[in-house]
Short mmCIF file of C-alpha atoms and ligand atoms in Angstrom, two decimals:
data_model
loop_
_atom_site.label_atom_id
_atom_site.label_comp_id
_atom_site.label_asym_id
_atom_site.label_seq_id
_atom_site.Cartn_x
_atom_site.Cartn_y
_atom_site.Cartn_z
CA MET M 69 98.55 109.12 92.41
CA LYS M 70 101.51 106.75 92.23
CA LYS M 71 101.45 103.88 94.70
CA ILE M 72 104.58 102.72 96.51
CA LEU M 73 104.96 99.57 98.58
CA VAL M 74 107.09 100.16 101.67
CA THR M 75 108.15 96.91 103.31
CA GLY M 76 109.13 97.38 106.93
CA GLY M 77 107.17 100.63 106.85
CA THR M 78 106.42 100.62 110.57
CA GLY M 79 110.12 100.37 111.45
CA PHE M 80 112.56 103.16 112.22
CA ILE M 81 113.68 104.28 108.76
CA GLY M 82 110.56 102.88 107.09
CA SER M 83 108.13 105.01 109.09
CA HIS M 84 110.05 108.22 108.38
CA THR M 85 110.12 107.33 104.68
CA VAL M 86 106.37 106.70 104.60
CA VAL M 87 105.86 110.21 105.99
CA GLU M 88 108.10 111.77 103.33
CA LEU M 89 106.43 109.79 100.52
CA GLN M 90 102.95 110.85 101.64
CA GLN M 91 104.08 114.44 101.94
CA HIS M 92 105.36 114.23 98.36
CA GLY M 93 101.98 113.02 97.07
CA TYR M 94 102.54 109.27 96.93
CA GLU M 95 100.01 106.68 98.01
CA VAL M 96 101.71 104.21 100.37
CA VAL M 97 100.94 100.62 101.21
CA ILE M 98 102.97 99.11 104.04
CA VAL M 99 103.76 95.44 104.53
CA ASP M 100 105.31 94.58 107.88
CA ASN M 101 105.19 91.50 110.10
CA LEU M 102 105.61 93.70 113.21
CA SER M 103 108.52 91.52 114.39
CA ASN M 104 110.42 94.63 115.47
CA SER M 105 107.78 97.38 115.49
CA THR M 106 104.28 98.10 116.72
CA ILE M 107 100.97 98.81 115.02
CA ASP M 108 100.44 102.20 116.70
CA VAL M 109 103.19 103.61 114.42
CA LEU M 110 100.44 103.77 111.76
CA ASP M 111 98.37 106.18 113.88
CA ASN M 112 101.41 108.32 114.51
CA ILE M 113 102.22 108.50 110.80
CA ALA M 114 98.62 109.58 110.22
CA LYS M 115 98.92 112.23 112.94
CA ILE M 116 101.87 113.76 111.09
CA THR M 117 100.56 113.58 107.53
CA GLY M 118 96.79 113.39 107.95
CA ILE M 119 96.77 110.19 105.88
CA MET M 120 96.47 106.65 107.21
CA PRO M 121 98.66 104.39 105.06
CA ALA M 122 97.24 101.09 103.86
CA PHE M 123 98.72 98.21 105.83
CA GLU M 124 99.00 94.43 105.60
CA GLN M 125 100.67 92.30 108.22
CA PHE M 126 102.49 89.25 106.92
CA ASP M 127 105.96 87.80 106.52
CA LEU M 128 107.64 88.54 103.20
CA ALA M 129 109.81 85.46 103.62
CA ASP M 130 106.58 83.54 102.88
CA ALA M 131 106.63 83.09 99.10
CA ALA M 132 102.93 82.34 98.65
CA LEU M 133 101.75 85.32 100.72
CA THR M 134 104.13 87.68 98.93
CA ALA M 135 103.10 86.40 95.50
CA ASP M 136 99.45 86.83 96.38
CA PHE M 137 100.00 90.36 97.70
CA LEU M 138 101.86 91.51 94.58
CA LYS M 139 99.23 89.96 92.31
CA ARG M 140 96.57 92.00 94.11
CA ASN M 141 98.77 95.12 94.03
CA SER M 142 100.27 94.93 90.56
CA ASP M 143 99.46 98.63 90.10
CA ILE M 144 102.28 99.68 92.41
CA SER M 145 104.94 101.83 90.73
CA GLY M 146 107.77 100.80 92.97
CA ILE M 147 108.91 99.03 96.11
CA ILE M 148 111.09 100.36 98.89
CA HIS M 149 112.38 97.29 100.68
CA PHE M 150 113.38 97.93 104.29
CA ALA M 151 112.02 94.81 105.98
CA ALA M 152 115.00 92.88 107.33
CA PHE M 153 116.72 91.75 110.50
CA LYS M 154 119.54 94.12 111.46
CA ALA M 155 121.08 93.26 114.81
CA VAL M 156 124.74 92.49 114.23
CA GLY M 157 125.24 90.53 117.48
CA GLU M 158 122.10 88.43 117.06
CA SER M 159 123.14 87.67 113.48
CA MET M 160 126.26 85.95 114.83
CA GLU M 161 124.17 83.69 117.08
CA LYS M 162 121.43 82.93 114.56
CA PRO M 163 122.98 83.28 111.10
CA LEU M 164 120.45 81.04 109.37
CA ASN M 165 117.57 83.22 110.58
CA TYR M 166 119.32 86.17 109.00
CA TYR M 167 120.01 84.43 105.69
CA ARG M 168 116.48 83.01 105.54
CA ASN M 169 114.70 86.24 106.41
CA ASN M 170 116.81 88.78 104.57
CA LEU M 171 117.47 86.78 101.40
CA GLN M 172 114.11 85.08 101.00
CA SER M 173 112.09 88.25 101.39
CA LEU M 174 114.13 89.94 98.67
CA ILE M 175 113.87 86.94 96.35
CA ASN M 176 110.11 86.69 96.88
CA LEU M 177 109.64 90.38 96.10
CA LEU M 178 111.79 90.20 92.95
CA GLU M 179 109.90 87.12 91.80
CA GLY M 180 106.61 88.98 92.21
CA MET M 181 107.99 92.05 90.43
CA LYS M 182 108.97 89.90 87.47
CA THR M 183 105.58 88.17 87.33
CA ASN M 184 103.52 91.35 87.70
CA GLY M 185 105.60 93.78 85.64
CA ILE M 186 106.68 95.94 88.60
CA SER M 187 109.96 97.49 87.61
CA ASN M 188 111.45 99.63 90.39
CA MET M 189 113.00 98.80 93.74
CA VAL M 190 114.93 100.83 96.28
CA PHE M 191 116.90 98.54 98.57
CA SER M 192 118.19 99.24 102.10
CA SER M 193 121.86 98.46 102.11
CA SER M 194 124.53 99.44 104.58
CA CYS M 195 128.06 100.74 104.83
CA THR M 196 128.74 97.45 106.57
CA VAL M 197 129.36 95.99 103.08
CA TYR M 198 132.74 97.80 103.05
CA GLY M 199 134.07 96.28 106.29
CA GLN M 200 137.03 98.41 107.43
CA PRO M 201 137.86 100.35 104.25
CA ASP M 202 141.50 100.92 103.29
CA GLU M 203 140.81 104.50 102.25
CA LEU M 204 138.58 107.14 103.81
CA PRO M 205 136.22 108.65 102.97
CA VAL M 206 134.89 105.48 101.40
CA THR M 207 133.48 105.66 97.86
CA GLU M 208 130.94 103.35 96.26
CA GLN M 209 133.81 101.83 94.26
CA ALA M 210 135.68 100.61 97.33
CA PRO M 211 136.17 96.85 97.35
CA ILE M 212 133.61 94.73 99.14
CA LYS M 213 135.58 92.87 101.77
CA GLN M 214 134.78 89.74 103.65
CA ALA M 215 131.83 90.49 105.92
CA TRP M 216 132.33 90.87 109.66
CA SER M 217 128.88 89.52 110.50
CA SER M 218 126.23 87.36 108.88
CA TYR M 219 123.98 90.44 108.91
CA GLY M 220 126.57 92.32 106.85
CA ASN M 221 126.93 89.32 104.60
CA THR M 222 123.17 89.31 103.88
CA LYS M 223 123.47 92.93 102.68
CA GLN M 224 126.37 91.98 100.41
CA MET M 225 124.46 88.98 99.06
CA CYS M 226 121.29 91.00 98.53
CA GLU M 227 123.23 93.53 96.45
CA GLU M 228 124.57 90.64 94.32
CA ILE M 229 121.08 89.18 93.93
CA LEU M 230 119.94 92.60 92.71
CA ARG M 231 122.88 92.91 90.34
CA PHE M 232 122.16 89.69 88.47
CA THR M 233 118.36 89.94 88.63
CA THR M 234 118.30 93.48 87.23
CA LEU M 235 120.63 92.31 84.46
CA ALA M 236 118.34 89.48 83.45
CA HIS M 237 114.92 91.13 83.82
CA PRO M 238 113.37 94.56 83.14
CA ILE M 239 113.81 95.62 86.73
CA HIS M 240 115.70 98.67 87.97
CA ALA M 241 117.10 98.91 91.46
CA ILE M 242 118.85 101.50 93.57
CA ALA M 243 120.74 100.24 96.63
CA LEU M 244 121.28 102.90 99.27
CA ARG M 245 124.17 102.20 101.61
CA TYR M 246 123.28 103.86 104.89
CA PHE M 247 125.96 104.90 107.31
CA ASN M 248 124.64 105.35 110.89
CA PRO M 249 121.03 106.58 110.87
CA ILE M 250 119.98 108.24 114.13
CA GLY M 251 117.59 110.93 115.38
CA ALA M 252 113.83 111.07 115.05
CA HIS M 253 111.04 113.03 113.42
CA GLU M 254 110.77 116.63 114.67
CA THR M 255 107.22 115.97 115.90
CA ALA M 256 108.55 113.22 118.21
CA LEU M 257 105.63 111.08 117.00
CA ILE M 258 107.90 108.50 115.34
CA GLY M 259 111.47 107.41 116.11
CA GLU M 260 113.61 104.42 116.93
CA LEU M 261 111.96 101.89 119.24
CA PRO M 262 114.53 99.32 120.31
CA LEU M 263 113.02 96.24 121.93
CA GLY M 264 114.93 95.40 125.11
CA VAL M 265 118.45 96.66 125.68
CA PRO M 266 119.56 98.80 122.74
CA ASN M 267 122.58 97.66 120.72
CA ASN M 268 123.07 100.99 119.01
CA LEU M 269 124.81 103.97 120.50
CA VAL M 270 122.24 106.75 120.37
CA PRO M 271 119.25 104.87 121.81
CA PHE M 272 121.59 103.73 124.60
CA ILE M 273 122.64 107.35 125.22
CA THR M 274 119.08 108.66 125.40
CA GLN M 275 117.89 105.75 127.57
CA THR M 276 120.79 106.36 129.96
CA ALA M 277 120.06 110.07 130.17
CA ILE M 278 116.38 109.44 130.89
CA GLY M 279 117.26 106.92 133.63
CA LYS M 280 116.21 103.66 131.94
CA ARG M 281 119.86 102.50 131.91
CA GLY M 282 122.41 103.15 134.61
CA CYS M 283 125.53 103.73 132.59
CA LEU M 284 126.61 103.84 128.96
CA SER M 285 129.55 101.60 128.09
CA VAL M 286 131.93 103.18 125.60
CA PHE M 287 133.38 100.25 123.67
CA GLY M 288 137.12 100.88 123.50
CA ASP M 289 139.30 103.97 123.78
CA ASP M 290 142.40 102.40 122.27
CA TYR M 291 141.52 102.82 118.59
CA LYS M 292 143.93 104.75 116.38
CA THR M 293 141.67 107.81 116.31
CA PRO M 294 142.28 111.25 117.84
CA ASP M 295 140.46 110.47 121.11
CA GLY M 296 140.83 106.69 120.92
CA THR M 297 137.12 105.92 120.40
CA ALA M 298 135.66 104.56 117.16
CA ILE M 299 134.46 106.90 114.43
CA ARG M 300 131.22 106.67 112.42
CA ASP M 301 129.27 108.83 109.97
CA TYR M 302 126.00 109.58 111.81
CA ILE M 303 123.13 110.79 109.65
CA HIS M 304 119.66 112.07 110.51
CA VAL M 305 116.92 109.55 109.70
CA VAL M 306 114.81 112.25 108.00
CA ASP M 307 117.68 112.94 105.58
CA ILE M 308 117.81 109.21 104.86
CA ALA M 309 114.03 109.14 104.33
CA LYS M 310 114.23 112.03 101.86
CA ALA M 311 116.89 110.21 99.84
CA HIS M 312 114.39 107.41 99.27
CA VAL M 313 111.89 109.80 97.71
CA VAL M 314 114.64 111.14 95.44
CA ALA M 315 115.63 107.58 94.47
CA VAL M 316 112.02 106.60 93.71
CA GLU M 317 111.58 109.71 91.56
CA ARG M 318 114.81 109.01 89.72
CA MET M 319 113.53 105.59 88.69
CA LEU M 320 109.97 106.72 87.90
CA ASN M 321 111.34 109.51 85.71
CA GLY M 322 113.57 107.06 83.83
CA LYS M 323 116.76 108.75 85.02
CA SER M 324 118.57 105.63 86.21
CA LYS M 325 121.77 105.11 84.25
CA LEU M 326 122.36 101.49 85.22
CA ASP M 327 120.11 98.56 86.05
CA LEU M 328 121.50 98.65 89.58
CA GLU M 329 122.78 101.92 90.99
CA ILE M 330 124.46 102.24 94.36
CA PHE M 331 124.78 105.36 96.50
CA ASN M 332 126.31 106.11 99.90
CA LEU M 333 123.97 107.89 102.32
CA GLY M 334 126.08 109.72 104.88
CA THR M 335 127.04 113.27 105.78
CA GLY M 336 130.71 112.76 104.94
CA THR M 337 131.82 113.69 108.45
CA GLY M 338 133.03 111.24 111.07
CA PHE M 339 132.29 111.58 114.78
CA SER M 340 133.88 109.53 117.55
CA VAL M 341 131.81 107.99 120.34
CA LEU M 342 133.07 110.72 122.69
CA ASP M 343 132.19 113.40 120.10
CA VAL M 344 128.62 112.08 120.08
CA ILE M 345 128.44 112.03 123.88
CA ASN M 346 129.79 115.58 124.05
CA ALA M 347 127.32 116.80 121.42
CA PHE M 348 124.47 115.18 123.33
CA GLU M 349 125.51 116.78 126.62
CA ARG M 350 126.02 120.17 125.00
CA VAL M 351 122.70 120.42 123.17
CA THR M 352 120.51 118.84 125.83
CA GLY M 353 122.21 120.13 128.98
CA GLU M 354 122.02 116.58 130.39
CA LYS M 355 125.02 114.95 132.04
CA LEU M 356 125.63 111.44 130.78
CA ASN M 357 126.90 108.66 132.99
CA TYR M 358 129.42 106.63 130.99
CA LYS M 359 132.47 104.46 131.41
CA ILE M 360 135.13 103.11 129.08
CA VAL M 361 135.06 99.32 128.64
CA PRO M 362 136.93 97.00 126.24
CA ARG M 363 136.20 97.03 122.51
CA ARG M 364 133.06 95.31 121.26
CA PRO M 365 133.98 92.31 119.08
CA GLY M 366 133.24 92.90 115.40
CA ASP M 367 133.41 96.70 115.54
CA ILE M 368 135.52 98.45 112.95
CA GLU M 369 137.76 101.37 113.86
CA MET M 370 136.45 104.11 111.62
CA VAL M 371 134.31 104.77 108.59
CA TRP M 372 132.76 107.79 106.94
CA ALA M 373 131.27 108.33 103.52
CA ASP M 374 132.44 109.98 100.38
CA THR M 375 129.11 111.60 99.51
CA ARG M 376 130.04 113.18 96.17
CA PHE M 377 128.30 110.59 94.01
CA ALA M 378 125.04 110.86 95.97
CA ASN M 379 125.28 114.67 96.02
CA GLU M 380 126.07 115.07 92.33
CA GLU M 381 124.43 112.12 90.58
CA LEU M 382 121.44 111.41 92.82
CA GLY M 383 121.00 115.09 93.60
CA TRP M 384 120.57 114.60 97.34
CA LYS M 385 122.54 115.96 100.27
CA ALA M 386 122.17 115.49 104.01
CA GLU M 387 120.98 118.75 105.56
CA LYS M 388 120.83 118.11 109.28
CA ASN M 389 123.78 118.30 111.64
CA ILE M 390 124.77 116.40 114.78
CA ASP M 391 122.92 118.90 117.00
CA ASP M 392 119.66 118.26 115.11
CA MET M 393 120.27 114.52 115.46
CA MET M 394 120.86 114.69 119.22
CA LEU M 395 118.01 117.09 119.95
CA SER M 396 115.45 115.10 117.97
CA ALA M 397 116.59 111.78 119.52
CA TRP M 398 116.26 113.33 122.99
CA LYS M 399 112.85 114.83 122.25
CA TRP M 400 111.68 111.39 121.10
CA GLU M 401 113.02 109.65 124.23
CA LYS M 402 111.25 112.21 126.43
CA ALA M 403 108.01 111.77 124.48
CA LEU M 404 108.25 107.99 124.97
CA ALA M 405 108.79 108.44 128.71
CA GLU M 406 105.76 110.74 128.97
CA LYS M 407 103.60 108.26 127.09
CA GLN M 408 104.71 105.40 129.37
CA SER M 409 104.05 107.38 132.55
CA SER M 410 100.58 108.57 131.50
C1 LIG L 647 126.06 98.58 113.00
C2 LIG L 647 126.40 98.09 111.63
C3 LIG L 647 125.51 98.74 110.61
C4 LIG L 647 124.10 98.46 110.94
C5 LIG L 647 123.79 98.98 112.30
C6 LIG L 647 122.36 98.61 112.59
C7 LIG L 647 128.67 97.44 111.16
C8 LIG L 647 130.06 97.91 110.88
N1 LIG L 647 127.77 98.39 111.34
O1 LIG L 647 126.53 99.89 113.10
O2 LIG L 647 125.77 98.24 109.34
O3 LIG L 647 123.25 99.02 109.98
O4 LIG L 647 124.68 98.43 113.26
O5 LIG L 647 122.11 98.17 113.85
O6 LIG L 647 128.38 96.28 111.20
N2 LIG L 647 128.92 101.98 120.95
C9 LIG L 647 129.31 102.16 122.27
N3 LIG L 647 128.44 101.79 123.26
C10 LIG L 647 127.21 101.28 123.00
C11 LIG L 647 126.81 101.10 121.65
C12 LIG L 647 127.71 101.46 120.65
O7 LIG L 647 130.42 102.61 122.54
O8 LIG L 647 126.48 100.95 123.95
C13 LIG L 647 129.84 102.38 119.87
C14 LIG L 647 130.21 101.25 118.93
O9 LIG L 647 131.32 100.56 119.41
C15 LIG L 647 130.47 102.02 117.64
C16 LIG L 647 129.51 103.21 117.70
O10 LIG L 647 129.17 103.33 119.08
O11 LIG L 647 131.78 102.51 117.63
C17 LIG L 647 128.25 103.01 116.90
O12 LIG L 647 127.69 101.75 117.23
P1 LIG L 647 126.24 101.31 116.73
O13 LIG L 647 125.26 102.39 116.96
O14 LIG L 647 125.95 99.96 117.33
O15 LIG L 647 126.39 101.17 115.14
P2 LIG L 647 127.47 100.38 114.26
O16 LIG L 647 128.03 99.23 114.99
O17 LIG L 647 128.39 101.38 113.69
#
């Protein structure tokens, strides 16, 4: 059985990926410092798959701990590296925390891969590396523009670190540029668990509908889009998780064509904020309380993916639609509320 290290495996995308890996016959070991997740995610993964993943809690930005872990686990076939800070707003207040955490953890892992002969990494990147693209849909060849946040800049820098490190050493990497991952597992046992007030749209929608928040603020209706609200490419987290299994298999089967390959993970369709609200109301039957407020600083107007390269070369395609995304996110929010009231 091939063993895969999943860093950040108790987080939102990480936990869904652990489930998919286990269901495809991989042995998983998770490293997470639980800075933005909780330990009971492990039990919920085990409830879905019947297998408790191995787990170690430490900070990958600690070079000595990471080196020691990889020495003890040099039999792993690959690493999927999710563990990172990801709040855009916070990254503007504490940029050094973002650079330290996101860059050092990657460097420490690559150092350990080099030392222990581990040759495959899948890296969590983001469509944020494109900024506001000049042409839509955006392809992987689009120019990388100046970052709009230090968070986005860490993703750009991590891709560059991977580019030069995979050139110099026998390491292969695949960077997956996620568009907007939302939704939750169909069992409602795992999902997105924002600490405090959510920054992202869909957790804010579901928390408003369930009564945890009074009113959703729609940030801006004066964009140059059909209804004036900003457009994103929302993608179901389970589709994202499945792409990681495909990427791991591509590397393990020696199918990578470059030392560093980069793929967009989106559906290829853009939805405005109002489209998402309407879809949520339609599929759940809930009425959402929302108001239009000024634009949020740092937001781009619109982005959606050109998915042809991922579809044709990686051999992966998003299967779930906006209704699946809204229904599963709502089921998860309701399951959370039940758990908290019991
Ligand atoms: C951002 C990042 C993305 C990152 C993600 C993780 C950019 C361009 N994108 O996505 O790379 O991976 O965060 O956290 O930096 N909205 C509202 N009201 C709300 C919340 C959001 O109207 O209460 C709107 C936003 O203005 C935006 C859309 O909903 O138009 C989606 O916002 P959000 O879910 O925060 O994701 P992004 O900002 O697109």
